[in-house]
Amino acid sequence: MRKRVDEKLLVGSMNEDKLLLRTECVEKAAWHESSLWLANV
């Protein structure tokens, strides 16, 4: 039983890490796009 809970926590934290990475990528891309846009203006 305990092992199953640990596995769920592990998977959950892995998904959270992926979500954080994805959010970071999106934020970086958005920042990059806005800086390009500002440079063009």
mmCIF file of C-alpha atoms in Angstrom:
data_model
loop_
_atom_site.group_PDB
_atom_site.id
_atom_site.type_symbol
_atom_site.label_atom_id
_atom_site.label_comp_id
_atom_site.label_asym_id
_atom_site.label_seq_id
_atom_site.Cartn_x
_atom_site.Cartn_y
_atom_site.Cartn_z
ATOM 1 C CA MET A 1 0.000 0.000 0.000
ATOM 2 C CA ARG A 2 2.732 2.420 0.996
ATOM 3 C CA LYS A 3 4.646 1.754 -2.224
ATOM 4 C CA ARG A 4 1.608 2.630 -4.325
ATOM 5 C CA VAL A 5 1.240 5.963 -2.541
ATOM 6 C CA ASP A 6 4.928 6.726 -3.115
ATOM 7 C CA GLU A 7 4.572 5.941 -6.811
ATOM 8 C CA LYS A 8 1.566 8.243 -7.096
ATOM 9 C CA LEU A 9 3.486 11.032 -5.368
ATOM 10 C CA LEU A 10 6.451 10.462 -7.664
ATOM 11 C CA VAL A 11 4.286 10.589 -10.785
ATOM 12 C CA GLY A 12 2.500 13.635 -9.429
ATOM 13 C CA SER A 13 5.744 15.499 -8.804
ATOM 14 C CA MET A 14 7.044 14.518 -12.250
ATOM 15 C CA ASN A 15 3.895 15.936 -13.839
ATOM 16 C CA GLU A 16 4.271 19.113 -11.780
ATOM 17 C CA ASP A 17 7.880 19.467 -12.945
ATOM 18 C CA LYS A 18 6.786 19.074 -16.572
ATOM 19 C CA LEU A 19 4.045 21.643 -16.024
ATOM 20 C CA LEU A 20 6.543 24.066 -14.481
ATOM 21 C CA LEU A 21 8.970 23.536 -17.349
ATOM 22 C CA ARG A 22 6.198 24.092 -19.882
ATOM 23 C CA THR A 23 5.082 27.257 -18.069
ATOM 24 C CA GLU A 24 8.672 28.528 -18.026
ATOM 25 C CA CYS A 25 9.038 27.847 -21.758
ATOM 26 C CA VAL A 26 5.788 29.656 -22.511
ATOM 27 C CA GLU A 27 6.821 32.621 -20.376
ATOM 28 C CA LYS A 28 10.249 32.778 -22.028
ATOM 29 C CA ALA A 29 8.678 32.582 -25.484
ATOM 30 C CA ALA A 30 6.142 35.275 -24.615
ATOM 31 C CA TRP A 31 8.897 37.493 -23.208
ATOM 32 C CA HIS A 32 11.020 36.871 -26.292
ATOM 33 C CA GLU A 33 8.123 37.698 -28.613
ATOM 34 C CA SER A 34 7.266 40.889 -26.740
ATOM 35 C CA SER A 35 10.909 42.001 -26.784
ATOM 36 C CA LEU A 36 11.043 41.349 -30.542
ATOM 37 C CA TRP A 37 7.822 43.282 -30.949
ATOM 38 C CA LEU A 38 9.241 46.175 -28.909
ATOM 39 C CA ALA A 39 12.417 46.076 -30.994
ATOM 40 C CA ASN A 40 10.346 46.276 -34.196
ATOM 41 C CA VAL A 41 8.321 49.213 -32.863
#
